[in-house]
PDB file of C-alpha atoms and ligand atoms in Angstrom:
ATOM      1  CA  UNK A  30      15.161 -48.113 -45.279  1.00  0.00           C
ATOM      2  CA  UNK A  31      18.720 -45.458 -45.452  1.00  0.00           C
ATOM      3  CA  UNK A  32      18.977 -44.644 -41.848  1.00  0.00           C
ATOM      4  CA  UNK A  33      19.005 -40.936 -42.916  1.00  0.00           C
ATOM      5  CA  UNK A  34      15.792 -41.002 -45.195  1.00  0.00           C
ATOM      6  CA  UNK A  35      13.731 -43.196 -41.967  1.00  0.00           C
ATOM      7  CA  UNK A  36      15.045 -40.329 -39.445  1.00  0.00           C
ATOM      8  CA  UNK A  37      14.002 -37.586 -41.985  1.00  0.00           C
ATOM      9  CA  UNK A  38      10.634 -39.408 -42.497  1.00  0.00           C
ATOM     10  CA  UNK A  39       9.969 -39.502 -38.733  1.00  0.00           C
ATOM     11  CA  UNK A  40      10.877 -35.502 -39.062  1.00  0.00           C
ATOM     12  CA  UNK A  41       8.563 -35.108 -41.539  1.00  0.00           C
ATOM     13  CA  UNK A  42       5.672 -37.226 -39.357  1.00  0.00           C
ATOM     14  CA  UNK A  43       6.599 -35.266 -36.381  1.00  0.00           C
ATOM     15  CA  UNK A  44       6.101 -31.858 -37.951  1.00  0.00           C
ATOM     16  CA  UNK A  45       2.882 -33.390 -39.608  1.00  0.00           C
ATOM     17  CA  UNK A  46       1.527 -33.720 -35.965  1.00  0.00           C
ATOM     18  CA  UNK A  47       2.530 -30.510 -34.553  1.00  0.00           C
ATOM     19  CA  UNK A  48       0.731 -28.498 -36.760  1.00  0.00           C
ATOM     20  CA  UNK A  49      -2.219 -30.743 -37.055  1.00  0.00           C
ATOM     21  CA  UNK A  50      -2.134 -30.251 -33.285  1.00  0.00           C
ATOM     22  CA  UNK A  51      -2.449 -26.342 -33.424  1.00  0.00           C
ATOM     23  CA  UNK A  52      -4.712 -26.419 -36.438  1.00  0.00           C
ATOM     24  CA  UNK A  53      -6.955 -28.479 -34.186  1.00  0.00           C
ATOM     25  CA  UNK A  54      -6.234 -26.013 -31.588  1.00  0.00           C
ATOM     26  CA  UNK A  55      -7.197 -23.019 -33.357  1.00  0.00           C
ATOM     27  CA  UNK A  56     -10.353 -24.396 -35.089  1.00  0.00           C
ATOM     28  CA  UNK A  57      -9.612 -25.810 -38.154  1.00  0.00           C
ATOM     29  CA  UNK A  58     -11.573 -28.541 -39.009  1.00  0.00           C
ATOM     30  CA  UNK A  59     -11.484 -29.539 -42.393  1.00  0.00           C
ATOM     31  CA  UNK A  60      -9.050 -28.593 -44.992  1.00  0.00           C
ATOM     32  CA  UNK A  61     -10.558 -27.629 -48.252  1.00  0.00           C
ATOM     33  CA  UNK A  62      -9.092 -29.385 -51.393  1.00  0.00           C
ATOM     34  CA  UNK A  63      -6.727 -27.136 -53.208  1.00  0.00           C
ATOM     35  CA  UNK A  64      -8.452 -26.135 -56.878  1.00  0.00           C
ATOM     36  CA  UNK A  65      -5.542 -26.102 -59.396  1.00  0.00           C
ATOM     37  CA  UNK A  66      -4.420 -22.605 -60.232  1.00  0.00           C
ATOM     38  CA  UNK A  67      -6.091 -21.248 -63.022  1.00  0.00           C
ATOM     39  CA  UNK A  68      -2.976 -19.859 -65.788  1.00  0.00           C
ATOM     40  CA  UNK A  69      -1.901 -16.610 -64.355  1.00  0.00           C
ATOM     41  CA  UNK A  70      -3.972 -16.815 -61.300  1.00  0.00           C
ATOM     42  CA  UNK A  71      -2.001 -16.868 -57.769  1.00  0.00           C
ATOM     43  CA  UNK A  72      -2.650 -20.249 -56.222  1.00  0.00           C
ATOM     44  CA  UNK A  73      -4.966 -20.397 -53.776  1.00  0.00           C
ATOM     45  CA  UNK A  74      -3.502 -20.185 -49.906  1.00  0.00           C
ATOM     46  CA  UNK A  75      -2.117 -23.073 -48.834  1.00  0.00           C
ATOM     47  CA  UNK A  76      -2.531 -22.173 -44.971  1.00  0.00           C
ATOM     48  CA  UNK A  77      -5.388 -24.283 -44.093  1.00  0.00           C
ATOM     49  CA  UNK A  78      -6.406 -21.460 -41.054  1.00  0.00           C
ATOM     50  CA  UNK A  79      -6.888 -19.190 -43.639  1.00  0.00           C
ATOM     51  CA  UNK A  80      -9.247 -21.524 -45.917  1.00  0.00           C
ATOM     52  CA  UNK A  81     -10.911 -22.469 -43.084  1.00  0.00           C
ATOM     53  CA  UNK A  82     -11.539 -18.627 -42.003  1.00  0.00           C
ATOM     54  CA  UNK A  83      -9.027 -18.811 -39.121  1.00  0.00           C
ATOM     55  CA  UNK A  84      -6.535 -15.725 -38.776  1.00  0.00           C
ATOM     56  CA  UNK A  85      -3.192 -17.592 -38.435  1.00  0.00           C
ATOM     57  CA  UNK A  86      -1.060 -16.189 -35.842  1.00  0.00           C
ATOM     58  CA  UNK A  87       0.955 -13.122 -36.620  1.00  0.00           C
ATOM     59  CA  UNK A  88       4.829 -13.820 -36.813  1.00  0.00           C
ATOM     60  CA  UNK A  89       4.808 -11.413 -34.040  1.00  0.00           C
ATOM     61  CA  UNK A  90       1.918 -10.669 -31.972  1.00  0.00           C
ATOM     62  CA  UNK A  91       0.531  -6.987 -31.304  1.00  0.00           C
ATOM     63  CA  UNK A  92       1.017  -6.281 -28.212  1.00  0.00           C
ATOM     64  CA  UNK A  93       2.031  -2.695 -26.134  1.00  0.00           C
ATOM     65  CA  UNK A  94       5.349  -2.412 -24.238  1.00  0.00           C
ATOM     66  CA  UNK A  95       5.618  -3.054 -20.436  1.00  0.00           C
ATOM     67  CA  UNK A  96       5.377   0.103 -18.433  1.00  0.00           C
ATOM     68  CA  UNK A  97       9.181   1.433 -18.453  1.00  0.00           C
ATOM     69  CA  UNK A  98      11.424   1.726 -15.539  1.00  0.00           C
ATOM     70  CA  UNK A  99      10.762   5.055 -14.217  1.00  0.00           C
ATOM     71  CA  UNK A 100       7.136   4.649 -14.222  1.00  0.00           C
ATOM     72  CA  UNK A 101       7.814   1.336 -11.730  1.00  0.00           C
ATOM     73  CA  UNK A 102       5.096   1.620  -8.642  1.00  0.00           C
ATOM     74  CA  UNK A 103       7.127  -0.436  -6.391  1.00  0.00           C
ATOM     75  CA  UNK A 104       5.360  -3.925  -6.919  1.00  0.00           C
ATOM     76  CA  UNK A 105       8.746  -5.222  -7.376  1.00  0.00           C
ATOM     77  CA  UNK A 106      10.373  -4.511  -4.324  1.00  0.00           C
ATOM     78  CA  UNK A 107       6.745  -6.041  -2.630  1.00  0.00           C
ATOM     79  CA  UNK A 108       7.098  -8.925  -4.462  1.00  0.00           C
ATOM     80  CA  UNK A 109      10.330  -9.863  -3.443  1.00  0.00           C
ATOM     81  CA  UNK A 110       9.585  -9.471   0.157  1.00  0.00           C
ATOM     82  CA  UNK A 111       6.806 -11.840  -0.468  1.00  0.00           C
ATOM     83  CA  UNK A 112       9.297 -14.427  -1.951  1.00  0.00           C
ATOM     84  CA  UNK A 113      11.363 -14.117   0.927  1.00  0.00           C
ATOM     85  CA  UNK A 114       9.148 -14.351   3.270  1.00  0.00           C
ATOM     86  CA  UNK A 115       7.723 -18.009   1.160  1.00  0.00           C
ATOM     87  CA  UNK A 116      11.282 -19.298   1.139  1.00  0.00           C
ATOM     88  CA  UNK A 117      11.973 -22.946   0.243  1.00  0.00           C
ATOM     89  CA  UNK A 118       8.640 -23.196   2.060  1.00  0.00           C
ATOM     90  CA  UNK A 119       7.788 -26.405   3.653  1.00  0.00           C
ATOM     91  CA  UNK A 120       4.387 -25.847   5.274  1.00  0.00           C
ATOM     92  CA  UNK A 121       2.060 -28.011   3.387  1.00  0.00           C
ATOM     93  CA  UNK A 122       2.973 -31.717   1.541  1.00  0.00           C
ATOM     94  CA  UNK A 123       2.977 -30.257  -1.339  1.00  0.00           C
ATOM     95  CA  UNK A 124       6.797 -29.597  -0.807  1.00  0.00           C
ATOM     96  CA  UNK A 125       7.907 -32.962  -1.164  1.00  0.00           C
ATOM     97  CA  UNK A 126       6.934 -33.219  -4.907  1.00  0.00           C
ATOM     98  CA  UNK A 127       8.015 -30.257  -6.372  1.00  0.00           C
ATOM     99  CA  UNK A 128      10.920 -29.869  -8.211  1.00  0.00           C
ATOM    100  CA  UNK A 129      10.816 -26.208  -7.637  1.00  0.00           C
ATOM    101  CA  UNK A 130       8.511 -23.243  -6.568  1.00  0.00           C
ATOM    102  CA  UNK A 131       6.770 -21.444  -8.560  1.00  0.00           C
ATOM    103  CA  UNK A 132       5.990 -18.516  -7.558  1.00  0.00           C
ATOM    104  CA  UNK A 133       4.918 -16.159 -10.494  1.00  0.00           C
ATOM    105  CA  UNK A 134       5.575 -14.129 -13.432  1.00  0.00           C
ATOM    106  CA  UNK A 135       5.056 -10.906 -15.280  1.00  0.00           C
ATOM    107  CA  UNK A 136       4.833  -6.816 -14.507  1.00  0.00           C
ATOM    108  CA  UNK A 137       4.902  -6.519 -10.884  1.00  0.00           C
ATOM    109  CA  UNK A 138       3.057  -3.322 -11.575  1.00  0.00           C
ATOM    110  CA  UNK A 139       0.769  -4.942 -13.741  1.00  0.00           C
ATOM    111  CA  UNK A 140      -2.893  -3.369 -13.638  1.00  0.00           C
ATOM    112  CA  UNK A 141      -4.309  -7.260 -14.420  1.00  0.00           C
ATOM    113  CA  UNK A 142      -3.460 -10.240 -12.785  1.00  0.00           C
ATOM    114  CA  UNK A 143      -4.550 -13.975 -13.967  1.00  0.00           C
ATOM    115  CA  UNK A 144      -4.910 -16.542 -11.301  1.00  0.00           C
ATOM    116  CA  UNK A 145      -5.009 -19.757 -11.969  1.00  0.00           C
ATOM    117  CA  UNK A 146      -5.066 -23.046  -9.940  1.00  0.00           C
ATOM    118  CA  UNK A 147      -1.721 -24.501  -9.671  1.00  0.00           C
ATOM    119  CA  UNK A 148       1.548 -25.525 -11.632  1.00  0.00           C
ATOM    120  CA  UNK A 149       1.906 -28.391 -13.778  1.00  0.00           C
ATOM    121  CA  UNK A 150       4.554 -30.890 -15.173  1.00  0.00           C
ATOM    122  CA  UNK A 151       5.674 -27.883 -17.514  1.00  0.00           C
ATOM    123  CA  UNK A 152       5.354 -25.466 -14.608  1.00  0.00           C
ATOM    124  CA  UNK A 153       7.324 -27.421 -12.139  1.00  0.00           C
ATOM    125  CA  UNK A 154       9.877 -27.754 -14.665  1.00  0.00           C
ATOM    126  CA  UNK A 155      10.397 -24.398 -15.453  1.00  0.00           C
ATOM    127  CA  UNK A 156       9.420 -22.455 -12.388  1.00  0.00           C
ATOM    128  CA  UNK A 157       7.224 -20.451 -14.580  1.00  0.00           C
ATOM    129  CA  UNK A 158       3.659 -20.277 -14.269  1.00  0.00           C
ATOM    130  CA  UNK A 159       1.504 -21.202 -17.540  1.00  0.00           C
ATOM    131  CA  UNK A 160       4.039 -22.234 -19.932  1.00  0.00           C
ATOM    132  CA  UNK A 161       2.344 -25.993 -20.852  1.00  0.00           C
ATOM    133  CA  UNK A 162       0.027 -26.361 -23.277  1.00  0.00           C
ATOM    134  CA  UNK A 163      -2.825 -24.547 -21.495  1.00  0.00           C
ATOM    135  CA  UNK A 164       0.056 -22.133 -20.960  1.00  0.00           C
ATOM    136  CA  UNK A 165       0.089 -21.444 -24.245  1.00  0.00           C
ATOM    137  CA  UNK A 166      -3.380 -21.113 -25.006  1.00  0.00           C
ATOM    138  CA  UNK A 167      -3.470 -18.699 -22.145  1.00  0.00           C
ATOM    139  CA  UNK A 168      -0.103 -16.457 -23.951  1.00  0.00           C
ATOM    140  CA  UNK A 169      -2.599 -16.771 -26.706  1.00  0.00           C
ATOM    141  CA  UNK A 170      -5.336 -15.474 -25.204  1.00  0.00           C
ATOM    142  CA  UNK A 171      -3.528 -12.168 -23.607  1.00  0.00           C
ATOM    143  CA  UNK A 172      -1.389 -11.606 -26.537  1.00  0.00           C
ATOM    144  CA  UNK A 173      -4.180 -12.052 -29.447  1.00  0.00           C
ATOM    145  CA  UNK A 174      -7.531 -11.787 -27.606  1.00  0.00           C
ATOM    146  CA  UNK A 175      -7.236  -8.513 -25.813  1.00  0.00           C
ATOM    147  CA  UNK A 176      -3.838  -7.421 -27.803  1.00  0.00           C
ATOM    148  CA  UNK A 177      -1.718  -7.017 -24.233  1.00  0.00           C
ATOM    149  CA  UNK A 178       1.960  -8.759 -24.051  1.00  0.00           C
ATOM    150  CA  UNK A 179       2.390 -10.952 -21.110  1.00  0.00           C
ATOM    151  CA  UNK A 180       5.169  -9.291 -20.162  1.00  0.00           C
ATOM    152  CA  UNK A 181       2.969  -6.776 -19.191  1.00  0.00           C
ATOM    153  CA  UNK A 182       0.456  -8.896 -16.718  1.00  0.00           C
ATOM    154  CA  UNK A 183       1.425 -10.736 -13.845  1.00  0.00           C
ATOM    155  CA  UNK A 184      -0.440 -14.360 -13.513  1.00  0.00           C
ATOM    156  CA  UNK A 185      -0.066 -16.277 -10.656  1.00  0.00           C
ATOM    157  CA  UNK A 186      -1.372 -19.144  -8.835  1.00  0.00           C
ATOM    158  CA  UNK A 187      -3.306 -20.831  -5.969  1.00  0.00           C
ATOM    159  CA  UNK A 188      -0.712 -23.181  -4.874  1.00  0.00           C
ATOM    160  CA  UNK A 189       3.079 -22.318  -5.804  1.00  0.00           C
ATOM    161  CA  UNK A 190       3.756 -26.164  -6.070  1.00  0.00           C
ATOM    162  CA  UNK A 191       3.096 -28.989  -8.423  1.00  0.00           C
ATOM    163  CA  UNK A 192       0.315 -31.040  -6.654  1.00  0.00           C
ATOM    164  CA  UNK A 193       1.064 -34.941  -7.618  1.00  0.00           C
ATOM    165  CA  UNK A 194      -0.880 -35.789 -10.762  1.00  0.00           C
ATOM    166  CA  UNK A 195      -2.272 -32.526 -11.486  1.00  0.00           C
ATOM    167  CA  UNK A 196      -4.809 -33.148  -8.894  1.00  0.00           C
ATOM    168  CA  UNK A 197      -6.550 -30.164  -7.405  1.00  0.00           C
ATOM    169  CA  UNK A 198      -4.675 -28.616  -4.317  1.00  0.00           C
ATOM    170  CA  UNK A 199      -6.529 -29.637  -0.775  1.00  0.00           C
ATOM    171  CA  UNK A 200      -8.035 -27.277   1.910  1.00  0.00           C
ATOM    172  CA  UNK A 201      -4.790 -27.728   3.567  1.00  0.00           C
ATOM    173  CA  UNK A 202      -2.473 -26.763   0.747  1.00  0.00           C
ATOM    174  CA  UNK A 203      -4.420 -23.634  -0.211  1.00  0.00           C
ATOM    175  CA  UNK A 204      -4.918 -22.700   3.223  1.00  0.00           C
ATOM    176  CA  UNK A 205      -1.109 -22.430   3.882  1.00  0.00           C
ATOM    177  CA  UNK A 206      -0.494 -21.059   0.374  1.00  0.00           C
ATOM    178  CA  UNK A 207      -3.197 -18.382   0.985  1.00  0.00           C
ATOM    179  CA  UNK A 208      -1.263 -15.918   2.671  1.00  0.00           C
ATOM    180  CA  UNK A 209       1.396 -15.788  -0.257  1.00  0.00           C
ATOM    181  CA  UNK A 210      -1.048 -15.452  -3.212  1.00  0.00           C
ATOM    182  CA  UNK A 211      -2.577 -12.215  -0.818  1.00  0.00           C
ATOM    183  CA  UNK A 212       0.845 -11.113  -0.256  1.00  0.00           C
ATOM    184  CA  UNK A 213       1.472 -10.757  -4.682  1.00  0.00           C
ATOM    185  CA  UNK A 214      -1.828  -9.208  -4.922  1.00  0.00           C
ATOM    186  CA  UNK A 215      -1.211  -6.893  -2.842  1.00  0.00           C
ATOM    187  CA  UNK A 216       2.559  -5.914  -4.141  1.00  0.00           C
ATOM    188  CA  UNK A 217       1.245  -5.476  -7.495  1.00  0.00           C
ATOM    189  CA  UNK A 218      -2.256  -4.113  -7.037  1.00  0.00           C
ATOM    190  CA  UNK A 219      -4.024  -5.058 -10.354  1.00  0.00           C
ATOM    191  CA  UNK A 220      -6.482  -2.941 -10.812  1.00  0.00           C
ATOM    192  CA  UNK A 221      -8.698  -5.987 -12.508  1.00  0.00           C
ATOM    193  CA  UNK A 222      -7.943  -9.350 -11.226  1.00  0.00           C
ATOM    194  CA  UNK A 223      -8.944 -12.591 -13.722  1.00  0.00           C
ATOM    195  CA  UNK A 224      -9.266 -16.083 -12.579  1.00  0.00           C
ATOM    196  CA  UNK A 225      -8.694 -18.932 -14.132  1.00  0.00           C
ATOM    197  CA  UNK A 226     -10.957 -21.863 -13.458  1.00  0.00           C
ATOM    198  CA  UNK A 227     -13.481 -22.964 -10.608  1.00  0.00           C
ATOM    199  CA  UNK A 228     -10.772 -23.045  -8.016  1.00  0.00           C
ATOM    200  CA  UNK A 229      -9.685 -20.013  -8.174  1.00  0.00           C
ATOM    201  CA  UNK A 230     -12.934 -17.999  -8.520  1.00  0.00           C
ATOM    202  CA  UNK A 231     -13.932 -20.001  -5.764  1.00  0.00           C
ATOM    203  CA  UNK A 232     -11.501 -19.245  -3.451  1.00  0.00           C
ATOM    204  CA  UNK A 233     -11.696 -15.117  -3.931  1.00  0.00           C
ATOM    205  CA  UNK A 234     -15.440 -15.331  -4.078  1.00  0.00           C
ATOM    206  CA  UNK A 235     -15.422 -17.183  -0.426  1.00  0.00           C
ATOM    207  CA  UNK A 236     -17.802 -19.897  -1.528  1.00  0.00           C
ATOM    208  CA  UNK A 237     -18.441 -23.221  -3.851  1.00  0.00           C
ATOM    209  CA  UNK A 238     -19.230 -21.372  -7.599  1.00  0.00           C
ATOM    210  CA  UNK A 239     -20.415 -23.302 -10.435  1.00  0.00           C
ATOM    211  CA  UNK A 240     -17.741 -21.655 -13.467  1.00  0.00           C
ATOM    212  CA  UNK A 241     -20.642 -21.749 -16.019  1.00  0.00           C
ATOM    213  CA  UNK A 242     -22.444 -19.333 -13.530  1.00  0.00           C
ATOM    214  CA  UNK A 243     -20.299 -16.526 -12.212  1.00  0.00           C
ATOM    215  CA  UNK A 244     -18.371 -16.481 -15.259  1.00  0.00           C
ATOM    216  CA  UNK A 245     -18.454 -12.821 -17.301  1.00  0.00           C
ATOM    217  CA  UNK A 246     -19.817 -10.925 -14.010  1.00  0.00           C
ATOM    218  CA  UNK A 247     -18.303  -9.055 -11.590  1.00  0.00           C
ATOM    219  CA  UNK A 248     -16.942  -9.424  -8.166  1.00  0.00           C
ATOM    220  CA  UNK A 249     -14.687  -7.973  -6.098  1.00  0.00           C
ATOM    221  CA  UNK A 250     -11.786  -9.071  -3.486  1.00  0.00           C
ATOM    222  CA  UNK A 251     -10.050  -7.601  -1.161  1.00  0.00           C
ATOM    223  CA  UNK A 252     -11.288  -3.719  -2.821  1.00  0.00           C
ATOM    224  CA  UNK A 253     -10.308  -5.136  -6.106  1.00  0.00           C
ATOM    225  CA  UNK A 254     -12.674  -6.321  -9.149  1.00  0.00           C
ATOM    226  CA  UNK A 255     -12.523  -9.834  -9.898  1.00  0.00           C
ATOM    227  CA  UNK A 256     -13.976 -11.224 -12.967  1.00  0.00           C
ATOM    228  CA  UNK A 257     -14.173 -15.307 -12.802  1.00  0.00           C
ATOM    229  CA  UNK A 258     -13.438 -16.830 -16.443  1.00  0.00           C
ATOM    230  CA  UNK A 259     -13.209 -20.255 -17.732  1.00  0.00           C
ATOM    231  CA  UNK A 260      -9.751 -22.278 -17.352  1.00  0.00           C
ATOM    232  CA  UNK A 261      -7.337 -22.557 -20.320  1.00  0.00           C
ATOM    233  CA  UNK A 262      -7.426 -26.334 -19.773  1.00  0.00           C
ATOM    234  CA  UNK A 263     -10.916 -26.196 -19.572  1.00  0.00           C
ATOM    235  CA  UNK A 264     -11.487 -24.501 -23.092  1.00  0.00           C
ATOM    236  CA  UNK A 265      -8.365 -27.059 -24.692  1.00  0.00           C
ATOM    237  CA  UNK A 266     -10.729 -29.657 -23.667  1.00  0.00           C
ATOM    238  CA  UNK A 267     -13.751 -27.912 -25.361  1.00  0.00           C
ATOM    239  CA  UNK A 268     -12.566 -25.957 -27.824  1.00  0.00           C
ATOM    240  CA  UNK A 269     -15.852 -24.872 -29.122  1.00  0.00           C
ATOM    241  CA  UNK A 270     -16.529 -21.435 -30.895  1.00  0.00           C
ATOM    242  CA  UNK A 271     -19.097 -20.440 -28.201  1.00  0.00           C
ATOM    243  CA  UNK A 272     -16.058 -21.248 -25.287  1.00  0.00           C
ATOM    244  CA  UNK A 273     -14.040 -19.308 -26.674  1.00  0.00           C
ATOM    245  CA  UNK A 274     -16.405 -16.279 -27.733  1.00  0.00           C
ATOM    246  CA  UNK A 275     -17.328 -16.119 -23.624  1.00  0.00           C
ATOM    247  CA  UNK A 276     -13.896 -16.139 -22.389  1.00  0.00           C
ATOM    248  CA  UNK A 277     -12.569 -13.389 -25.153  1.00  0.00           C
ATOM    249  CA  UNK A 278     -15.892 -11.453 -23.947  1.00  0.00           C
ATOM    250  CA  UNK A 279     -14.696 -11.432 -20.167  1.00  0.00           C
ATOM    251  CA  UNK A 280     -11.025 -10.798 -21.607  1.00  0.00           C
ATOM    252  CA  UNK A 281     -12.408  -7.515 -23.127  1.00  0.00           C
ATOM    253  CA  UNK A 282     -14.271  -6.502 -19.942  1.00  0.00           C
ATOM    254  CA  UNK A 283     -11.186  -7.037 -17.654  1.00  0.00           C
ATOM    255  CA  UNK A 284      -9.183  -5.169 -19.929  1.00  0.00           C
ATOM    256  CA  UNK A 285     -11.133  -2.530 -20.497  1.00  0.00           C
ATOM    257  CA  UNK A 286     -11.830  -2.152 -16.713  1.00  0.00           C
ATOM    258  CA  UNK A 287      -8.254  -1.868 -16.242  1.00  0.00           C
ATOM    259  CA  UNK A 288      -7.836   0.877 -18.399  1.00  0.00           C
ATOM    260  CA  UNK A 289     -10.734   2.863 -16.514  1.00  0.00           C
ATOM    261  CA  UNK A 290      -9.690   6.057 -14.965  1.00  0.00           C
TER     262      UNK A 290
HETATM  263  N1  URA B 311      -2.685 -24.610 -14.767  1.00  0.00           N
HETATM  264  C1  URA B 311      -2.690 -23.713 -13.752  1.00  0.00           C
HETATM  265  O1  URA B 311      -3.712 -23.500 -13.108  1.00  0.00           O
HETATM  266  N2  URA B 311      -1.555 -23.068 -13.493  1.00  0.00           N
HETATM  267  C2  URA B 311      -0.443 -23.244 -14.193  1.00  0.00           C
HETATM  268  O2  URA B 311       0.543 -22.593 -13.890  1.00  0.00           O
HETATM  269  C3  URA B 311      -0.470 -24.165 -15.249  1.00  0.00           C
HETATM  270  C4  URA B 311      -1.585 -24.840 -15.522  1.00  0.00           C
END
């Protein structure tokens, strides 16, 4: 085959995937066979979310602006100290397979904050929290599910380094993290805090939680209401219609309990 057409072909396959990939993603799961337009009738959509009953994404998402400048409540300055005080930390094992810290990202004024467990490949990469493909999901879920920008939460983790494999972090490794993830919630003081995943709920609820369980009710940690939620990784795994109605449902209650008074 012409070298050009074969690399253009394995464009064309690699494109194919992608979006089969977020179809999948987003629920589509069968494609209804085009009807041929009737004369003078607009053909029928050829987005596949929308034949299948799926909103595609909007080119760009509705979201509100970030608090502005002067209305800053000092979380930033808070924050920092925190991150100096971390350093190029070296007090668990963890150290020695990161490629870099991460610590966090987001409004350090933010009035909801997303903890998840730890950072991954992506995450490690990056330095930024949540930017793999659970990530994503995640961007998805602020941006479109309760209609928030990113920009304008802060999300944060357990651990602020990769643990090898994507294993869960140890007793250890959250023990000497602890103090950090303590120290950004209380520089930004959410006024709702969400976690991400059994880890995390477990660890602000002080005992072993079953997800399915505490999931969608209401806790509280250190004076500040925590509501547990399922992990993004967890729902790419199961990305069934019921999953995903029960963690939009405790996305609306966070965010409307952050709005409260
Ligand atoms: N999973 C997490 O818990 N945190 C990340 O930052 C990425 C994936």
């Amino acid at each position: 085959m012409d070298p050009a057409l074969s690399a253009e072909a394995r464009d064309l396959l690699r494109s194919a995937r992608a979006w089969l990939a977020e179809w999948t993603e987003e629920g589509v799961t069968s494609y209804p066979r085009p009807e041929p337009p009737a004369a003078g009738v607009e053909p029928a959509t050829a987005d596949p979310r929308r034949a299948a009953g799926v909103e595609p994404r909007a080119a760009s998402p509705v979201v509100s602006p970030g608090a502005p400048a002067s209305l800053s409540r000092g979380g930033e300055a808070r924050l920092a100290a925190v991150r100096t005080e971390l350093g190029e930390c070296t007090r668990c094992g963890l150290c020695e397979g990161r490629s870099q810290i991460v610590f966090g990202d987001g409004n350090p004024d933010a009035d909801l904050m997303f903890i998840g467990e730890g950072p991954g490949e992506q995450e490690d990469k990056t330095g930024l929290p949540f930017v793999g493909r659970a990530g994503e999901l995640l961007t998805r879920m602020i941006e479109r599910g309760i209609e928030t920008a990113r920009t304008e939460v802060y999300i944060a983790n357990i651990v602020k380094c990769r643990p090898p494999g994507n294993r869960n972090p140890l007793p250890d490794e959250v023990a000497a993290c602890r103090p950090f993830l303590d120290g950004q919630i209380d520089a930004v003081q959410p006024k709702v805090i969400v976690t991400l995943g059994k880890p995390a709920a477990s660890l602000l609820l002080g005992r072993d939680v079953a997800i399915t369980r505490v999931r969608g009710t209401w806790h509280e940690y250190r004076g500040i209401p925590v509501m547990p939620t399922f992990h993004p990784a967890y729902i790419l795994r199961q990305y069934t219609d019921e999953n995903r109605r029960l963690v939009w449902e405790d996305l609306k209650a966070a965010r409307a309990r952050s709005l409260e008074g």
